[in-house]
Short mmCIF file of C-alpha atoms and ligand atoms in Angstrom, two decimals:
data_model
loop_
_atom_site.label_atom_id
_atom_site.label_comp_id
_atom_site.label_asym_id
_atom_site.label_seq_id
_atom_site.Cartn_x
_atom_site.Cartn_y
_atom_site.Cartn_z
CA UNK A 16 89.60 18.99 171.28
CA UNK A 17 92.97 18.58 172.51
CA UNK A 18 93.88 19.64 175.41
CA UNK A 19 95.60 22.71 175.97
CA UNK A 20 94.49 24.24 172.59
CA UNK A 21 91.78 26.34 173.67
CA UNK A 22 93.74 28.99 175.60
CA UNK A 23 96.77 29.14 172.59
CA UNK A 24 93.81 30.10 169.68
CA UNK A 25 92.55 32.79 172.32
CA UNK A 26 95.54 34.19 172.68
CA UNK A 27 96.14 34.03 168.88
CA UNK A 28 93.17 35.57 168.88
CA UNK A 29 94.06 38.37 171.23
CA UNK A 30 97.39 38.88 170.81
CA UNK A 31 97.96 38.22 166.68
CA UNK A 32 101.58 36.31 168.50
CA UNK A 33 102.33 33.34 170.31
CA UNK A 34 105.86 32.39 170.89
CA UNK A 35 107.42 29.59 168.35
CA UNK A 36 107.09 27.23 171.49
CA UNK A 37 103.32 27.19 170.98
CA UNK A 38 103.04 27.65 167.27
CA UNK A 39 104.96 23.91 167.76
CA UNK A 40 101.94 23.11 169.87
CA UNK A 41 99.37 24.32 168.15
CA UNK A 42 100.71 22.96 165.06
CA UNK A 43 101.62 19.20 167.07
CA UNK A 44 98.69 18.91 168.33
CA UNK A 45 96.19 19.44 165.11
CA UNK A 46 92.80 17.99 165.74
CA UNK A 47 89.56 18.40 163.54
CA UNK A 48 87.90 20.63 166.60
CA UNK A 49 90.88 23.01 166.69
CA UNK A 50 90.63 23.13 162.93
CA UNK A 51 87.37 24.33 162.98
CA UNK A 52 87.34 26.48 165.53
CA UNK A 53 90.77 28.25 163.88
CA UNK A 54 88.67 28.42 160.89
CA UNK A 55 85.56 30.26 162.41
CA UNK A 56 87.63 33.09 163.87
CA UNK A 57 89.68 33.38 160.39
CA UNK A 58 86.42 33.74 158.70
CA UNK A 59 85.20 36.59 161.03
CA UNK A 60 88.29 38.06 161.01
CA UNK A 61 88.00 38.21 156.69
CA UNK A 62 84.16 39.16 157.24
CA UNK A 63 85.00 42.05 159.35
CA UNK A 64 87.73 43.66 156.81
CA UNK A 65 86.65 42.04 153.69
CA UNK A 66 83.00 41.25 153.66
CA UNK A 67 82.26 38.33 151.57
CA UNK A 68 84.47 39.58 148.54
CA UNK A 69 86.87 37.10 146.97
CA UNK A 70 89.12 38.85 144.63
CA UNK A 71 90.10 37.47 141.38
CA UNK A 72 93.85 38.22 139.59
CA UNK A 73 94.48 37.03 135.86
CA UNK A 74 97.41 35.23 136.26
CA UNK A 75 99.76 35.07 133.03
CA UNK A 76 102.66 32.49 133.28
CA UNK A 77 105.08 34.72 130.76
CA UNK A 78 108.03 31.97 130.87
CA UNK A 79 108.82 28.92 132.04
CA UNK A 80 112.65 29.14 131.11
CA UNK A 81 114.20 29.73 134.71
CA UNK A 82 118.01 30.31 135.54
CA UNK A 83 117.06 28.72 139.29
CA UNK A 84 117.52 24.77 140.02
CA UNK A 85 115.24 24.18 142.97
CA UNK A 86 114.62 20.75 143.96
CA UNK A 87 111.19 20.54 144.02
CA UNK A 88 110.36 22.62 141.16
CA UNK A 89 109.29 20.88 137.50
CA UNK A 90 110.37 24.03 135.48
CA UNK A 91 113.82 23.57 137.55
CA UNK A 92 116.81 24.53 134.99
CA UNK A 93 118.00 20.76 135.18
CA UNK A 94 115.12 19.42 134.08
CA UNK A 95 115.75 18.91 130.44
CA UNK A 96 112.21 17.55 129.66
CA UNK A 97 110.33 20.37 130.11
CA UNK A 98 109.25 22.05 126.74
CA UNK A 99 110.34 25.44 127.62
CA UNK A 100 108.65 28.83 125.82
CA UNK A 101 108.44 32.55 126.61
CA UNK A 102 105.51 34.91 125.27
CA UNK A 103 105.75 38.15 123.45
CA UNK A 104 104.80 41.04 124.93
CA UNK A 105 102.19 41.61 122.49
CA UNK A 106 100.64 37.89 123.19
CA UNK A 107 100.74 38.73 127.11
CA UNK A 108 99.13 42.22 126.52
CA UNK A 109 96.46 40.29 124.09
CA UNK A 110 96.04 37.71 127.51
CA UNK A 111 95.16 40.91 129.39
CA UNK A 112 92.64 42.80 126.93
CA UNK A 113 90.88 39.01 127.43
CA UNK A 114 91.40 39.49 131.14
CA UNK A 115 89.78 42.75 131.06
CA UNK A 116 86.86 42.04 129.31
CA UNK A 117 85.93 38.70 131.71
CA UNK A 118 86.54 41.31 135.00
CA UNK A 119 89.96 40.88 136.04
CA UNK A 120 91.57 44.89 137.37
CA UNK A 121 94.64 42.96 138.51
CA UNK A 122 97.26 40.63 136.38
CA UNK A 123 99.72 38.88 137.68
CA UNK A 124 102.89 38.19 135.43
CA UNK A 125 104.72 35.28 136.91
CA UNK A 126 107.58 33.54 135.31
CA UNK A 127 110.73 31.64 136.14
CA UNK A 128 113.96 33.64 136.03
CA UNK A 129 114.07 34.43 132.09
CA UNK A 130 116.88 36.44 131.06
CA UNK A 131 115.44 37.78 128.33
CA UNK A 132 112.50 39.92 130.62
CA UNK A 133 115.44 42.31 131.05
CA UNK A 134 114.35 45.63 133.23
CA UNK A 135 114.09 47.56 130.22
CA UNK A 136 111.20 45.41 128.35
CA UNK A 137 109.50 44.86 131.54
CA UNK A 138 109.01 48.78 132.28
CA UNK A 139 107.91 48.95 128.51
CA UNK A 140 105.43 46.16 129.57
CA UNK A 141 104.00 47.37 132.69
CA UNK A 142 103.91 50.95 131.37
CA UNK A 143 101.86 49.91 128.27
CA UNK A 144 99.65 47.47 130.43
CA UNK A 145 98.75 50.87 133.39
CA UNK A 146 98.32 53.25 130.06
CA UNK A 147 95.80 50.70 128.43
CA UNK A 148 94.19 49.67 131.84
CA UNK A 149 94.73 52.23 134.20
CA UNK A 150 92.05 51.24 136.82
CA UNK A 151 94.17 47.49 137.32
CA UNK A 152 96.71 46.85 139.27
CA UNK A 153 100.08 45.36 137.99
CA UNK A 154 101.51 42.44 140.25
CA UNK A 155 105.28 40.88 139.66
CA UNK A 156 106.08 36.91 140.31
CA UNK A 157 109.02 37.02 138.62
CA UNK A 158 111.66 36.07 141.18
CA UNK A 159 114.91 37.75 142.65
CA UNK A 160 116.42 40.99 141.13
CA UNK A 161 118.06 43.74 141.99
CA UNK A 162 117.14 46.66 143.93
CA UNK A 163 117.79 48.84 141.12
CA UNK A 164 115.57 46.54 138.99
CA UNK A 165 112.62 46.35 141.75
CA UNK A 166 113.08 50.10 141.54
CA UNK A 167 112.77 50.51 138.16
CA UNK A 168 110.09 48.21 137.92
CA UNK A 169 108.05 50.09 140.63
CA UNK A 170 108.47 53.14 138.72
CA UNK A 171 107.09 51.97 135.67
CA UNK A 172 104.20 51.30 137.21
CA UNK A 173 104.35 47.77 139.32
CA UNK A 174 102.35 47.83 142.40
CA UNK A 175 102.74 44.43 143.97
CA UNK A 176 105.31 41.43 144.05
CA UNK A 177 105.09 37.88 145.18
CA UNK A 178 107.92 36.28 145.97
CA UNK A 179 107.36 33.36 148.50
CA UNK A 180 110.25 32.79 150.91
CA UNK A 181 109.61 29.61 150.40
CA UNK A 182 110.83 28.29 154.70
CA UNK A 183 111.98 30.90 157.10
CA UNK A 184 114.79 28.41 158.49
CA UNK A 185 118.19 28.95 156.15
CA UNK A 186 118.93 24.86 157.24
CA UNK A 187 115.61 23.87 155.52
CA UNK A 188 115.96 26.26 152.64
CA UNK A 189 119.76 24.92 152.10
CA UNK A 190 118.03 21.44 151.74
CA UNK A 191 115.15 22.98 148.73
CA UNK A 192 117.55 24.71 146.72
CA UNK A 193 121.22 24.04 145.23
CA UNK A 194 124.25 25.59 147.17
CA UNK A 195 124.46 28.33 144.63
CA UNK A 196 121.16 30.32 145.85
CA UNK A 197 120.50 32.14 149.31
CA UNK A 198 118.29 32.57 151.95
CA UNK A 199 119.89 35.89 152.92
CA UNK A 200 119.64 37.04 149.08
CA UNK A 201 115.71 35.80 149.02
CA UNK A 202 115.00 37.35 152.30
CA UNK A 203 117.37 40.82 151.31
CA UNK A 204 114.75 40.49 148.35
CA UNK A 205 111.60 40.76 150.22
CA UNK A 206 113.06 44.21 152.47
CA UNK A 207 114.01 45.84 149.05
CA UNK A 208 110.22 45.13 147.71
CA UNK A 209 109.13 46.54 151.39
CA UNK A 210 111.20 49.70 151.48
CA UNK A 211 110.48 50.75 147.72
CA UNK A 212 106.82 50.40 148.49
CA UNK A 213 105.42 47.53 146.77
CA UNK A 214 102.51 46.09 148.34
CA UNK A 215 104.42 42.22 149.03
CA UNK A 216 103.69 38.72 148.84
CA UNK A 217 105.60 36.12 150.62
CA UNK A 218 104.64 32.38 151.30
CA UNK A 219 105.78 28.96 151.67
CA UNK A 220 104.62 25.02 150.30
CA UNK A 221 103.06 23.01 153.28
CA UNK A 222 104.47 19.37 153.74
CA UNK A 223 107.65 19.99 151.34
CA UNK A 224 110.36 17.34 151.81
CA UNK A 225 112.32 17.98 155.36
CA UNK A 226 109.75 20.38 156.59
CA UNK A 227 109.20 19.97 160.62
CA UNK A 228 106.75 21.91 162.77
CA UNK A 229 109.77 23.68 163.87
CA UNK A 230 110.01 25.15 160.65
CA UNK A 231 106.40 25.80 160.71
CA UNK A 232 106.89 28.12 163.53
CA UNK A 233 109.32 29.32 162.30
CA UNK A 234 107.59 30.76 159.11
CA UNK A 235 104.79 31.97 161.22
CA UNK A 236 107.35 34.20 163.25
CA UNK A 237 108.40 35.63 160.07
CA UNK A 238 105.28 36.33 159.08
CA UNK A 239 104.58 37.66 162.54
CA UNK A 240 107.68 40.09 162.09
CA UNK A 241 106.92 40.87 158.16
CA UNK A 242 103.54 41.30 158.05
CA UNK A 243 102.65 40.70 154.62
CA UNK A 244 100.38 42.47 152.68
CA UNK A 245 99.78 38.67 150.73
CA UNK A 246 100.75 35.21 151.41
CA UNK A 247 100.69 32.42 149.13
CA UNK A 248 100.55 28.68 150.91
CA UNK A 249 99.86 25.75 148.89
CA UNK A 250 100.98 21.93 149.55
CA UNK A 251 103.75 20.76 147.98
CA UNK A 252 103.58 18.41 145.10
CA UNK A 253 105.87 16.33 143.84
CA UNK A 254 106.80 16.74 140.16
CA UNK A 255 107.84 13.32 138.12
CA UNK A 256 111.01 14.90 136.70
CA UNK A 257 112.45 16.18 139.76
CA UNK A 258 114.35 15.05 142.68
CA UNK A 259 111.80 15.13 144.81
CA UNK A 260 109.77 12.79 142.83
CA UNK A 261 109.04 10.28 145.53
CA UNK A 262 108.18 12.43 148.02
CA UNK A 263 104.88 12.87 149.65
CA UNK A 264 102.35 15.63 148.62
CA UNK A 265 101.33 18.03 151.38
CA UNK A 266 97.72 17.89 152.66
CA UNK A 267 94.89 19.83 152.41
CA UNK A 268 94.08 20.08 156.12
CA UNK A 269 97.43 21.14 157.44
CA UNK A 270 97.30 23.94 154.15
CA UNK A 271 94.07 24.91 155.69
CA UNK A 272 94.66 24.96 159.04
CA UNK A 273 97.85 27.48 158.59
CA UNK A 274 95.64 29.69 156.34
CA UNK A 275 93.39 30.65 159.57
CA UNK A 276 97.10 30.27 161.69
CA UNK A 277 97.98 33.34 159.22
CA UNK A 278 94.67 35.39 158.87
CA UNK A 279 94.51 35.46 163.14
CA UNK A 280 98.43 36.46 162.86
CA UNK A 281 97.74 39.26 160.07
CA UNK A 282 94.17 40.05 160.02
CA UNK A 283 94.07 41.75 156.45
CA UNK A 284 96.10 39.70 154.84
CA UNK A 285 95.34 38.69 151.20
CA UNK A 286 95.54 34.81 151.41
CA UNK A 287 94.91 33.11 148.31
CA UNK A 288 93.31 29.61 147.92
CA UNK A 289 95.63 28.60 145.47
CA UNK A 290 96.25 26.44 142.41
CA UNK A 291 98.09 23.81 144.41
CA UNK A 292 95.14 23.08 146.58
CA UNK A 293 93.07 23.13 144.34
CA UNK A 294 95.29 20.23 142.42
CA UNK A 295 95.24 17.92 145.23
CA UNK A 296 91.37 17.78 146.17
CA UNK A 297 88.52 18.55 143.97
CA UNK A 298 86.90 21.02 146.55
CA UNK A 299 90.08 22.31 147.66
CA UNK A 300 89.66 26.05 146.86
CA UNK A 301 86.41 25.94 148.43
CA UNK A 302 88.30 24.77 151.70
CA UNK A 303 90.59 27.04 151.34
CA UNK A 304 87.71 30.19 151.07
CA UNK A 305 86.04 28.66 154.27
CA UNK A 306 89.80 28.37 156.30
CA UNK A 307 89.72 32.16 155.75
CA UNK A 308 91.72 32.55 152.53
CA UNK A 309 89.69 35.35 150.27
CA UNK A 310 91.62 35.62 146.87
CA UNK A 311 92.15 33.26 143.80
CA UNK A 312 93.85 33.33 140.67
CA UNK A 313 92.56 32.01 137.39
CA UNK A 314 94.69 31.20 134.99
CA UNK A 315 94.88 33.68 132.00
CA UNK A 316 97.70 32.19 129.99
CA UNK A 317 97.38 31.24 126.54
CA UNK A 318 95.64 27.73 126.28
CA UNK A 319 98.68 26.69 124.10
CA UNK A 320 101.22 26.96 127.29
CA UNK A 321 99.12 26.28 130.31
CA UNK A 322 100.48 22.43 130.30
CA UNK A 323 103.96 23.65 129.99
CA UNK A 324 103.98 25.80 132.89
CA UNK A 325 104.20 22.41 135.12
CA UNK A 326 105.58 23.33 138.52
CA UNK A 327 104.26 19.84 139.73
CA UNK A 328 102.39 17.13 138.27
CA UNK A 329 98.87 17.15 137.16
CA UNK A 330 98.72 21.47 138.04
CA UNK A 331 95.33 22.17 136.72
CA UNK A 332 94.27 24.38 134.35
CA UNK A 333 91.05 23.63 132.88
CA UNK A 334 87.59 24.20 134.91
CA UNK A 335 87.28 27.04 137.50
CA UNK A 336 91.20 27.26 137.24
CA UNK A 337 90.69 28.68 133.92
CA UNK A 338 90.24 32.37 133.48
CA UNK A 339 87.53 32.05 130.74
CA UNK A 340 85.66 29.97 133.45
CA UNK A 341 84.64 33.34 136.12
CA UNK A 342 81.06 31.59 136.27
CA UNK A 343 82.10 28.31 137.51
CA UNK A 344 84.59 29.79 139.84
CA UNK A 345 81.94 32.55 141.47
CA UNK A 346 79.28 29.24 141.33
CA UNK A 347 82.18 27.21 143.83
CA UNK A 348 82.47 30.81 145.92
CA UNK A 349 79.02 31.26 146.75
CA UNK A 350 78.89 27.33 147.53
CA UNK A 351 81.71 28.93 149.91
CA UNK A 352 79.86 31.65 150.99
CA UNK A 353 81.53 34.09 149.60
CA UNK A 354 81.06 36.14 145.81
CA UNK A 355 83.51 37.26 143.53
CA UNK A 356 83.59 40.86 143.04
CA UNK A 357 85.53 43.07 139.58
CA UNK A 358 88.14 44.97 142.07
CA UNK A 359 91.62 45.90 142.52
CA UNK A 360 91.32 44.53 145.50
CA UNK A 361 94.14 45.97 147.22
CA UNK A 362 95.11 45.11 150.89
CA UNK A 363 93.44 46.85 153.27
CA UNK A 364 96.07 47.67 155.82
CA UNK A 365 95.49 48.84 158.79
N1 LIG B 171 104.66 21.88 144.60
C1 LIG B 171 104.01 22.95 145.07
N2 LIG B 171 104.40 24.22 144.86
C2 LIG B 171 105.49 24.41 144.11
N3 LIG B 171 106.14 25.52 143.76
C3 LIG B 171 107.19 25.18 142.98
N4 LIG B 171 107.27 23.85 142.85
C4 LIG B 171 106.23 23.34 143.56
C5 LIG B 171 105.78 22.03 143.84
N5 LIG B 171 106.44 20.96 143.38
C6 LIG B 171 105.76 26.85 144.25
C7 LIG B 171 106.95 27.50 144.95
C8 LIG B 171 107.23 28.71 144.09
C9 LIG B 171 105.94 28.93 143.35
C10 LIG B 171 106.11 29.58 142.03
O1 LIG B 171 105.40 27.64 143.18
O2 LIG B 171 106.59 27.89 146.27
O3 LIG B 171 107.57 29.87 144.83
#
């Protein structure tokens, strides 16, 4: 191992903190020893709060039409090649009857930045979803809004809301997005979820163009100061109709190895292993489960979108990524040690 890591994951370990100084180190000086080690700890760590339970969310991808322009992103407003579609509420309440019946007590509506899901058809949405199902729980992906709208949203019934920060350093985020979205507005986003109650979800792409390890540290001081209730990490993968074309795809190691960075920072995080890693390596969920990560989330969408909703190229949605597919998936968990379980599965702060 190298040198010099042993005493930073004990004090990780201890303390839940390190200053950014050795984040840098820890993350500079990656090895497949410290990698394992991190690993082992994460897992106890999810074994102590969490047991061997992986919790499953139905995710439904409502729209793909998206106001936003991020460089990396294939359903990017610019990106006039994308065939673009939205779903009724009635076929995304039909997607979570489906949901119901295969297990799933939590569905996830995610969608770019769609006018048309104005506040009032959402709370119509939600409400009918928590009167129909009242034992799930109701998660929003559905990018920045309002306060008024988060609070409106809440009160019709929401309970949780993921919406990654995508880099804690405003330089790095200025070089991801166009000049007309903000860091401060993002970040302003994530205290409004906080202080109306929401359980929240931040989370950033590993290896995205620009990215250094200071940056790295810099999101795990965030997350240090935040403490998430969820955090979704996934590597970055370039999409063929975006700017970032030619850049290189993250890796599954370094997505791993900040997985157990984050469950030692926040032990009861929910971390899921998510699509992206399981895009860019067959097994990569399963890596994901045994770096500590204890959630995934099958796609539920309606098999005549699922291509459409491209964030990157080659996003899969067929096999254990597909919601219908709850046998395959638990058959990869239990290779992972783990066993899906029919739960809210809400955070279990403490
Ligand atoms: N590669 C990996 N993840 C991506 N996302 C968007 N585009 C890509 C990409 N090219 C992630 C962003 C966003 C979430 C919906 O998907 O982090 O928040």
């Amino acid at each position: 191992m190298n040198e010099g890591n042993l005493p930073l994951i004990r004090r990780l370990e201890e303390e839940h903190s390190l200053p950014s100084e050795d984040y840098e180190r820890l993350l500079a000086g990656r090895d497949e020893e410290t990698a394992r080690l991190l690993a082992e700890q994460a897992v106890r760590l999810r074994q102590e709060i969490y047991g061997n339970s992986v919790y499953i969310r139905g995710l439904i991808e409502i729209s793909n039409i998206c106001r936003n322009d991020c460089l990396y992103c294939g359903i990017r407003r610019s990106n006039t090649r994308c065939r673009r579609y939205r779903l009724t509420p009635s076929q995304i309440l039909a997607c979570a009857e489906e949901g119901y019946g295969l297990g799933f007590r939590t569905f996830v509506l995610q969608g770019g930045e769609d006018a048309w899901f104005t506040d009032t058809r959402l709370c119509s949405l939600i409400r009918e979803i928590k009167a129909r199902w009242p034992d799930c729980a109701v998660t929003l992906s559905l990018g920045e809004r309002s306060f008024e709208s988060f609070r409106r949203l809440k009160e019709a019934g929401a309970d949780r809301y993921l919406l990654r920060h995508e880099t804690a350093s405003p330089e790095h985020y200025a070089r991801l997005h166009p000049p007309e979205m903000s860091f401060e507005n993002r970040m302003r986003c994530l205290e409004d979820l906080r202080e109306l109650g929401y359980q929240v979800g931040c989370g950033f792409m590993t290896g995205s163009p620009f990215q250094t390890v200071a940056n790295l540290a810099e999101d795990l001081k965030f997350i240090e100061r935040f403490r998430p209730d969820m955090c979704g990490i996934g590597p970055f993968i370039p999409h063929r109709d975006t700017p970032f074309r030619n850049e290189p795809a993250g890796t599954v190691d370094l997505t791993c190895y900040l997985l157990s960075i984050i469950r030692l920072i926040v032990p009861p995080v929910l971390l899921p292993a998510t699509t992206a890693l399981g895009t860019i390596h067959p097994l990569g969920r399963e890596r994901g489960i045994q770096a500590g990560a204890n959630v995934v989330m099958p796609n539920l969408s309606p098999v005549s979108v699922r291509k459409k909703y491209e964030l990157y190229d080659n996003k899969i949605c067929t096999g254990a990524e597909s919601a219908q597919n709850v046998s395959d998936l638990n058959r990869r968990m239990r290779s992972a040690g783990c066993e899906i379980v029919t739960d809210r599965g809400d955070v279990k702060m403490v």
